[in-house]
């Protein structure tokens, strides 16, 4: 699929009324519970793919998916255009065996509704690093007084797979899950872990390295896509 074709579909997604999700990979059936890593993928790094593999290793997970959010509660769109972020994921997907999705919903609670309505699967779980886990329980992202009810609805249907990030491992995650506002949902949160050097990787550092002509922690398919399309000032 060309970047222009991807862009056309993304434009339709953005114009759609309500929350929706699209699938861009080969559309093989998603089996069992699907673990979805929702991110900006700007660019997708080795850490993203390690997180997907950690989610895949959880016993009852049947499929994994990388989902690009065209709207983000914490970030503006900058760096690579969205169509190229999908393209980078599609470059890696055949080797790594994950589905490639997009959604026009920013919050997990809205993404859950978009996936349930738009993508055929039995059930969806969401994968989150420590920073995203904290935002899920931040009142700033909910209408006044609505957070508890929205989280109850979300966790009734979906689990959250919480993965370590730089400086925040399982002990920090466990401490957060013990906080009063989080504790009622802790039984629906599965803690997973990736290797420490991978947990420290970031897309921001990768963009900076590429702009400087240095190496970046990217898979060869993603690196090749960046070279072909001259993204991030890659030299």
PDB file of C-alpha atoms in Angstrom:
ATOM      1  CA  UNK A   1       0.000   0.000   0.000  1.00  0.00           C
ATOM      2  CA  UNK A   2       1.443   3.352  -1.003  1.00  0.00           C
ATOM      3  CA  UNK A   3       1.706   6.333   1.378  1.00  0.00           C
ATOM      4  CA  UNK A   4      -0.891   8.115  -0.757  1.00  0.00           C
ATOM      5  CA  UNK A   5      -3.353   5.237  -0.367  1.00  0.00           C
ATOM      6  CA  UNK A   6      -2.752   5.128   3.379  1.00  0.00           C
ATOM      7  CA  UNK A   7      -3.222   8.900   3.601  1.00  0.00           C
ATOM      8  CA  UNK A   8      -6.559   8.659   1.789  1.00  0.00           C
ATOM      9  CA  UNK A   9      -7.846   6.108   4.286  1.00  0.00           C
ATOM     10  CA  UNK A  10      -6.563   8.134   7.236  1.00  0.00           C
ATOM     11  CA  UNK A  11      -8.353  11.216   5.891  1.00  0.00           C
ATOM     12  CA  UNK A  12     -11.595   9.249   5.772  1.00  0.00           C
ATOM     13  CA  UNK A  13     -10.999   8.081   9.336  1.00  0.00           C
ATOM     14  CA  UNK A  14     -10.490  11.648  10.508  1.00  0.00           C
ATOM     15  CA  UNK A  15     -13.693  12.812   8.808  1.00  0.00           C
ATOM     16  CA  UNK A  16     -15.758   9.975  10.258  1.00  0.00           C
ATOM     17  CA  UNK A  17     -18.417  10.760  12.820  1.00  0.00           C
ATOM     18  CA  UNK A  18     -17.670   9.071  16.111  1.00  0.00           C
ATOM     19  CA  UNK A  19     -14.778   6.814  17.031  1.00  0.00           C
ATOM     20  CA  UNK A  20     -13.555   4.206  14.572  1.00  0.00           C
ATOM     21  CA  UNK A  21     -10.596   1.949  13.885  1.00  0.00           C
ATOM     22  CA  UNK A  22      -9.079   0.709  10.622  1.00  0.00           C
ATOM     23  CA  UNK A  23      -6.899  -2.283   9.901  1.00  0.00           C
ATOM     24  CA  UNK A  24      -4.065  -1.940   7.369  1.00  0.00           C
ATOM     25  CA  UNK A  25      -2.203  -5.263   7.348  1.00  0.00           C
ATOM     26  CA  UNK A  26      -3.161  -8.496   5.549  1.00  0.00           C
ATOM     27  CA  UNK A  27      -6.454  -8.861   7.397  1.00  0.00           C
ATOM     28  CA  UNK A  28      -5.851 -12.405   8.590  1.00  0.00           C
ATOM     29  CA  UNK A  29      -8.334 -13.229  11.362  1.00  0.00           C
ATOM     30  CA  UNK A  30      -7.281 -12.086  14.806  1.00  0.00           C
ATOM     31  CA  UNK A  31      -7.416 -15.105  17.087  1.00  0.00           C
ATOM     32  CA  UNK A  32      -8.281 -15.184  20.772  1.00  0.00           C
ATOM     33  CA  UNK A  33      -7.714 -12.165  22.973  1.00  0.00           C
ATOM     34  CA  UNK A  34      -5.882  -9.389  21.125  1.00  0.00           C
ATOM     35  CA  UNK A  35      -3.273  -7.294  22.946  1.00  0.00           C
ATOM     36  CA  UNK A  36      -3.165  -3.805  21.410  1.00  0.00           C
ATOM     37  CA  UNK A  37      -0.235  -1.417  21.817  1.00  0.00           C
ATOM     38  CA  UNK A  38      -1.564   2.070  21.122  1.00  0.00           C
ATOM     39  CA  UNK A  39       1.145   4.637  20.410  1.00  0.00           C
ATOM     40  CA  UNK A  40       2.328   7.426  18.121  1.00  0.00           C
ATOM     41  CA  UNK A  41       5.117   5.217  16.615  1.00  0.00           C
ATOM     42  CA  UNK A  42       7.214   8.227  15.634  1.00  0.00           C
ATOM     43  CA  UNK A  43       9.185   6.104  14.756  1.00  0.00           C
ATOM     44  CA  UNK A  44       8.421   2.561  15.962  1.00  0.00           C
ATOM     45  CA  UNK A  45      11.502   1.380  17.880  1.00  0.00           C
ATOM     46  CA  UNK A  46      12.828  -1.951  19.080  1.00  0.00           C
ATOM     47  CA  UNK A  47      11.151  -1.155  22.400  1.00  0.00           C
ATOM     48  CA  UNK A  48       7.710  -1.096  20.772  1.00  0.00           C
ATOM     49  CA  UNK A  49       8.303  -4.494  19.219  1.00  0.00           C
ATOM     50  CA  UNK A  50       9.687  -5.929  22.463  1.00  0.00           C
ATOM     51  CA  UNK A  51       6.559  -4.753  24.271  1.00  0.00           C
ATOM     52  CA  UNK A  52       4.384  -6.517  21.698  1.00  0.00           C
ATOM     53  CA  UNK A  53       6.385  -9.720  22.180  1.00  0.00           C
ATOM     54  CA  UNK A  54       6.049  -9.449  25.963  1.00  0.00           C
ATOM     55  CA  UNK A  55       2.287  -9.130  25.559  1.00  0.00           C
ATOM     56  CA  UNK A  56       2.216 -12.110  23.187  1.00  0.00           C
ATOM     57  CA  UNK A  57       3.891 -14.234  25.870  1.00  0.00           C
ATOM     58  CA  UNK A  58       0.962 -13.797  28.275  1.00  0.00           C
ATOM     59  CA  UNK A  59      -0.840 -17.113  28.381  1.00  0.00           C
ATOM     60  CA  UNK A  60      -4.264 -16.303  26.954  1.00  0.00           C
ATOM     61  CA  UNK A  61      -3.209 -13.695  24.375  1.00  0.00           C
ATOM     62  CA  UNK A  62      -3.870 -15.021  20.877  1.00  0.00           C
ATOM     63  CA  UNK A  63      -2.808 -12.057  18.711  1.00  0.00           C
ATOM     64  CA  UNK A  64      -1.027  -8.724  19.065  1.00  0.00           C
ATOM     65  CA  UNK A  65      -1.549  -5.444  17.241  1.00  0.00           C
ATOM     66  CA  UNK A  66       0.207  -2.098  16.932  1.00  0.00           C
ATOM     67  CA  UNK A  67      -2.334   0.707  16.739  1.00  0.00           C
ATOM     68  CA  UNK A  68      -1.445   4.214  15.600  1.00  0.00           C
ATOM     69  CA  UNK A  69      -3.497   6.922  17.254  1.00  0.00           C
ATOM     70  CA  UNK A  70      -4.193   9.804  14.885  1.00  0.00           C
ATOM     71  CA  UNK A  71      -5.134  11.859  17.939  1.00  0.00           C
ATOM     72  CA  UNK A  72      -3.149  11.761  21.168  1.00  0.00           C
ATOM     73  CA  UNK A  73      -4.022  13.076  24.617  1.00  0.00           C
ATOM     74  CA  UNK A  74      -0.431  14.061  25.367  1.00  0.00           C
ATOM     75  CA  UNK A  75       1.321  14.798  22.030  1.00  0.00           C
ATOM     76  CA  UNK A  76       0.907  16.954  18.947  1.00  0.00           C
ATOM     77  CA  UNK A  77       1.519  15.522  15.482  1.00  0.00           C
ATOM     78  CA  UNK A  78       5.132  16.224  14.492  1.00  0.00           C
ATOM     79  CA  UNK A  79       7.977  14.256  12.983  1.00  0.00           C
ATOM     80  CA  UNK A  80       6.914  11.726  10.340  1.00  0.00           C
ATOM     81  CA  UNK A  81       3.499  12.150   8.689  1.00  0.00           C
ATOM     82  CA  UNK A  82       0.939   9.643   9.896  1.00  0.00           C
ATOM     83  CA  UNK A  83       0.867   7.729   6.614  1.00  0.00           C
ATOM     84  CA  UNK A  84       4.589   7.010   6.970  1.00  0.00           C
ATOM     85  CA  UNK A  85       4.163   5.837  10.553  1.00  0.00           C
ATOM     86  CA  UNK A  86       1.670   3.276   9.247  1.00  0.00           C
ATOM     87  CA  UNK A  87       4.134   2.457   6.485  1.00  0.00           C
ATOM     88  CA  UNK A  88       6.922   1.810   8.984  1.00  0.00           C
ATOM     89  CA  UNK A  89       4.679  -0.547  10.952  1.00  0.00           C
ATOM     90  CA  UNK A  90       3.669  -2.355   7.771  1.00  0.00           C
ATOM     91  CA  UNK A  91       7.351  -2.784   6.897  1.00  0.00           C
ATOM     92  CA  UNK A  92       7.954  -4.670  10.161  1.00  0.00           C
ATOM     93  CA  UNK A  93       4.618  -6.482  10.545  1.00  0.00           C
ATOM     94  CA  UNK A  94       5.235  -9.471   8.218  1.00  0.00           C
ATOM     95  CA  UNK A  95       8.423 -10.418  10.087  1.00  0.00           C
ATOM     96  CA  UNK A  96       7.148  -9.740  13.603  1.00  0.00           C
ATOM     97  CA  UNK A  97       3.625 -11.058  13.076  1.00  0.00           C
ATOM     98  CA  UNK A  98       1.466  -8.264  14.421  1.00  0.00           C
ATOM     99  CA  UNK A  99      -1.620  -6.545  13.042  1.00  0.00           C
ATOM    100  CA  UNK A 100      -1.501  -2.853  12.099  1.00  0.00           C
ATOM    101  CA  UNK A 101      -4.438  -0.708  13.180  1.00  0.00           C
ATOM    102  CA  UNK A 102      -5.262   2.975  13.368  1.00  0.00           C
ATOM    103  CA  UNK A 103      -7.889   4.843  15.349  1.00  0.00           C
ATOM    104  CA  UNK A 104      -9.220   8.390  15.580  1.00  0.00           C
ATOM    105  CA  UNK A 105      -9.752   8.034  19.351  1.00  0.00           C
ATOM    106  CA  UNK A 106      -7.189   9.402  21.813  1.00  0.00           C
ATOM    107  CA  UNK A 107      -8.217   7.849  25.138  1.00  0.00           C
ATOM    108  CA  UNK A 108      -8.140   4.127  25.883  1.00  0.00           C
ATOM    109  CA  UNK A 109     -11.801   4.161  26.903  1.00  0.00           C
ATOM    110  CA  UNK A 110     -12.750   5.567  23.487  1.00  0.00           C
ATOM    111  CA  UNK A 111     -10.292   3.363  21.604  1.00  0.00           C
ATOM    112  CA  UNK A 112     -11.954   0.350  23.216  1.00  0.00           C
ATOM    113  CA  UNK A 113     -15.310   1.392  21.800  1.00  0.00           C
ATOM    114  CA  UNK A 114     -13.746   2.024  18.377  1.00  0.00           C
ATOM    115  CA  UNK A 115     -12.100  -1.396  18.261  1.00  0.00           C
ATOM    116  CA  UNK A 116     -15.164  -3.262  19.453  1.00  0.00           C
ATOM    117  CA  UNK A 117     -17.306  -1.600  16.790  1.00  0.00           C
ATOM    118  CA  UNK A 118     -14.826  -1.742  13.901  1.00  0.00           C
ATOM    119  CA  UNK A 119     -12.483  -4.743  14.167  1.00  0.00           C
ATOM    120  CA  UNK A 120     -13.581  -8.364  14.289  1.00  0.00           C
ATOM    121  CA  UNK A 121     -12.059 -10.089  17.316  1.00  0.00           C
ATOM    122  CA  UNK A 122     -13.186 -11.883  20.423  1.00  0.00           C
ATOM    123  CA  UNK A 123     -11.755  -9.467  22.999  1.00  0.00           C
ATOM    124  CA  UNK A 124      -9.195  -6.675  23.269  1.00  0.00           C
ATOM    125  CA  UNK A 125      -6.657  -5.924  25.976  1.00  0.00           C
ATOM    126  CA  UNK A 126      -4.514  -2.786  25.983  1.00  0.00           C
ATOM    127  CA  UNK A 127      -0.757  -2.570  26.462  1.00  0.00           C
ATOM    128  CA  UNK A 128       0.723   0.476  28.190  1.00  0.00           C
ATOM    129  CA  UNK A 129       4.057   1.703  29.462  1.00  0.00           C
ATOM    130  CA  UNK A 130       4.256   3.254  32.899  1.00  0.00           C
ATOM    131  CA  UNK A 131       3.680   6.813  31.628  1.00  0.00           C
ATOM    132  CA  UNK A 132       0.505   5.804  29.803  1.00  0.00           C
ATOM    133  CA  UNK A 133      -0.698   3.775  32.791  1.00  0.00           C
ATOM    134  CA  UNK A 134      -0.556   6.903  34.931  1.00  0.00           C
ATOM    135  CA  UNK A 135      -2.472   8.955  32.375  1.00  0.00           C
ATOM    136  CA  UNK A 136      -5.280   6.394  32.351  1.00  0.00           C
ATOM    137  CA  UNK A 137      -5.974   7.318  35.978  1.00  0.00           C
ATOM    138  CA  UNK A 138      -5.482  11.086  35.570  1.00  0.00           C
ATOM    139  CA  UNK A 139      -8.689  13.077  36.136  1.00  0.00           C
ATOM    140  CA  UNK A 140      -7.571  15.678  33.558  1.00  0.00           C
ATOM    141  CA  UNK A 141      -8.590  13.314  30.764  1.00  0.00           C
ATOM    142  CA  UNK A 142     -12.181  12.837  31.953  1.00  0.00           C
ATOM    143  CA  UNK A 143     -15.228  15.010  32.393  1.00  0.00           C
ATOM    144  CA  UNK A 144     -15.687  16.109  35.984  1.00  0.00           C
ATOM    145  CA  UNK A 145     -16.832  13.202  38.119  1.00  0.00           C
ATOM    146  CA  UNK A 146     -16.870  10.751  35.202  1.00  0.00           C
ATOM    147  CA  UNK A 147     -13.570   8.916  35.624  1.00  0.00           C
ATOM    148  CA  UNK A 148     -14.700   6.138  37.988  1.00  0.00           C
ATOM    149  CA  UNK A 149     -17.709   5.167  35.858  1.00  0.00           C
ATOM    150  CA  UNK A 150     -15.704   5.216  32.624  1.00  0.00           C
ATOM    151  CA  UNK A 151     -12.937   3.096  34.116  1.00  0.00           C
ATOM    152  CA  UNK A 152     -15.446   0.612  35.504  1.00  0.00           C
ATOM    153  CA  UNK A 153     -16.915   0.198  32.022  1.00  0.00           C
ATOM    154  CA  UNK A 154     -13.473  -0.136  30.445  1.00  0.00           C
ATOM    155  CA  UNK A 155     -12.117  -2.711  32.886  1.00  0.00           C
ATOM    156  CA  UNK A 156     -15.314  -4.750  32.800  1.00  0.00           C
ATOM    157  CA  UNK A 157     -14.491  -5.669  29.192  1.00  0.00           C
ATOM    158  CA  UNK A 158     -10.738  -5.173  28.852  1.00  0.00           C
ATOM    159  CA  UNK A 159      -7.531  -5.810  30.745  1.00  0.00           C
ATOM    160  CA  UNK A 160      -4.488  -3.571  30.796  1.00  0.00           C
ATOM    161  CA  UNK A 161      -1.004  -5.018  30.331  1.00  0.00           C
ATOM    162  CA  UNK A 162       1.420  -2.664  32.102  1.00  0.00           C
ATOM    163  CA  UNK A 163       5.043  -2.802  30.908  1.00  0.00           C
ATOM    164  CA  UNK A 164       8.147  -1.271  32.484  1.00  0.00           C
ATOM    165  CA  UNK A 165       9.767   1.801  30.993  1.00  0.00           C
ATOM    166  CA  UNK A 166      13.030   3.565  31.859  1.00  0.00           C
ATOM    167  CA  UNK A 167      13.331   3.918  35.632  1.00  0.00           C
ATOM    168  CA  UNK A 168       9.881   2.472  36.301  1.00  0.00           C
ATOM    169  CA  UNK A 169       9.880  -1.290  36.697  1.00  0.00           C
ATOM    170  CA  UNK A 170       7.535  -3.806  38.314  1.00  0.00           C
ATOM    171  CA  UNK A 171       8.099  -2.426  41.862  1.00  0.00           C
ATOM    172  CA  UNK A 172       7.038   1.074  40.782  1.00  0.00           C
ATOM    173  CA  UNK A 173       4.071  -0.331  38.860  1.00  0.00           C
ATOM    174  CA  UNK A 174       3.035  -2.392  41.906  1.00  0.00           C
ATOM    175  CA  UNK A 175       3.245   0.707  44.108  1.00  0.00           C
ATOM    176  CA  UNK A 176       1.056   2.643  41.697  1.00  0.00           C
ATOM    177  CA  UNK A 177      -1.492  -0.177  41.586  1.00  0.00           C
ATOM    178  CA  UNK A 178      -1.753   0.064  45.358  1.00  0.00           C
ATOM    179  CA  UNK A 179      -2.963   3.661  45.302  1.00  0.00           C
ATOM    180  CA  UNK A 180      -6.578   4.078  46.487  1.00  0.00           C
ATOM    181  CA  UNK A 181      -7.994   5.234  43.140  1.00  0.00           C
ATOM    182  CA  UNK A 182      -6.240   2.449  41.255  1.00  0.00           C
ATOM    183  CA  UNK A 183      -6.567  -0.484  43.664  1.00  0.00           C
ATOM    184  CA  UNK A 184     -10.163  -1.414  42.679  1.00  0.00           C
ATOM    185  CA  UNK A 185      -8.956  -2.148  39.125  1.00  0.00           C
ATOM    186  CA  UNK A 186      -5.603  -3.773  39.945  1.00  0.00           C
ATOM    187  CA  UNK A 187      -6.991  -7.281  39.416  1.00  0.00           C
ATOM    188  CA  UNK A 188      -7.550  -6.363  35.748  1.00  0.00           C
ATOM    189  CA  UNK A 189      -3.989  -5.105  35.249  1.00  0.00           C
ATOM    190  CA  UNK A 190      -1.307  -7.612  34.214  1.00  0.00           C
ATOM    191  CA  UNK A 191       2.300  -6.555  34.853  1.00  0.00           C
ATOM    192  CA  UNK A 192       4.853  -7.567  32.217  1.00  0.00           C
ATOM    193  CA  UNK A 193       8.511  -6.698  31.738  1.00  0.00           C
ATOM    194  CA  UNK A 194      10.995  -6.149  28.920  1.00  0.00           C
ATOM    195  CA  UNK A 195      14.782  -6.064  29.156  1.00  0.00           C
ATOM    196  CA  UNK A 196      16.143  -2.907  30.796  1.00  0.00           C
ATOM    197  CA  UNK A 197      18.122  -1.557  27.826  1.00  0.00           C
ATOM    198  CA  UNK A 198      15.021  -1.836  25.633  1.00  0.00           C
ATOM    199  CA  UNK A 199      12.835  -0.202  28.287  1.00  0.00           C
ATOM    200  CA  UNK A 200      15.126   2.839  28.141  1.00  0.00           C
ATOM    201  CA  UNK A 201      14.640   3.410  24.396  1.00  0.00           C
ATOM    202  CA  UNK A 202      12.483   6.281  23.168  1.00  0.00           C
ATOM    203  CA  UNK A 203      11.163   7.512  19.833  1.00  0.00           C
ATOM    204  CA  UNK A 204      12.342  11.028  20.684  1.00  0.00           C
ATOM    205  CA  UNK A 205      15.960   9.882  21.055  1.00  0.00           C
ATOM    206  CA  UNK A 206      15.643   7.888  17.837  1.00  0.00           C
ATOM    207  CA  UNK A 207      14.444  10.951  15.903  1.00  0.00           C
ATOM    208  CA  UNK A 208      17.320  13.005  17.272  1.00  0.00           C
ATOM    209  CA  UNK A 209      19.858  10.318  16.376  1.00  0.00           C
ATOM    210  CA  UNK A 210      18.529  10.022  12.833  1.00  0.00           C
ATOM    211  CA  UNK A 211      18.627  13.795  12.360  1.00  0.00           C
ATOM    212  CA  UNK A 212      22.261  13.781  13.507  1.00  0.00           C
ATOM    213  CA  UNK A 213      23.176  10.954  11.155  1.00  0.00           C
ATOM    214  CA  UNK A 214      23.801   8.548  14.037  1.00  0.00           C
ATOM    215  CA  UNK A 215      22.539   5.035  14.646  1.00  0.00           C
ATOM    216  CA  UNK A 216      19.089   4.525  16.133  1.00  0.00           C
ATOM    217  CA  UNK A 217      17.522   1.486  17.872  1.00  0.00           C
ATOM    218  CA  UNK A 218      15.346   0.476  14.942  1.00  0.00           C
ATOM    219  CA  UNK A 219      14.709  -2.781  13.118  1.00  0.00           C
ATOM    220  CA  UNK A 220      16.198  -3.110   9.637  1.00  0.00           C
ATOM    221  CA  UNK A 221      12.766  -2.986   7.896  1.00  0.00           C
ATOM    222  CA  UNK A 222      11.928   0.270   9.692  1.00  0.00           C
ATOM    223  CA  UNK A 223      15.395   1.682   9.037  1.00  0.00           C
ATOM    224  CA  UNK A 224      15.083   0.813   5.348  1.00  0.00           C
ATOM    225  CA  UNK A 225      11.676   2.488   5.120  1.00  0.00           C
ATOM    226  CA  UNK A 226      13.102   5.661   6.695  1.00  0.00           C
ATOM    227  CA  UNK A 227      15.974   5.691   4.213  1.00  0.00           C
ATOM    228  CA  UNK A 228      13.702   5.202   1.210  1.00  0.00           C
ATOM    229  CA  UNK A 229      11.380   8.019   2.212  1.00  0.00           C
ATOM    230  CA  UNK A 230      14.067  10.290   3.714  1.00  0.00           C
ATOM    231  CA  UNK A 231      12.279  10.726   7.027  1.00  0.00           C
ATOM    232  CA  UNK A 232      13.581  12.548  10.113  1.00  0.00           C
ATOM    233  CA  UNK A 233      16.395  14.164   8.173  1.00  0.00           C
ATOM    234  CA  UNK A 234      18.029  10.710   7.837  1.00  0.00           C
ATOM    235  CA  UNK A 235      21.364  10.940   6.081  1.00  0.00           C
TER     236      UNK A 235
END
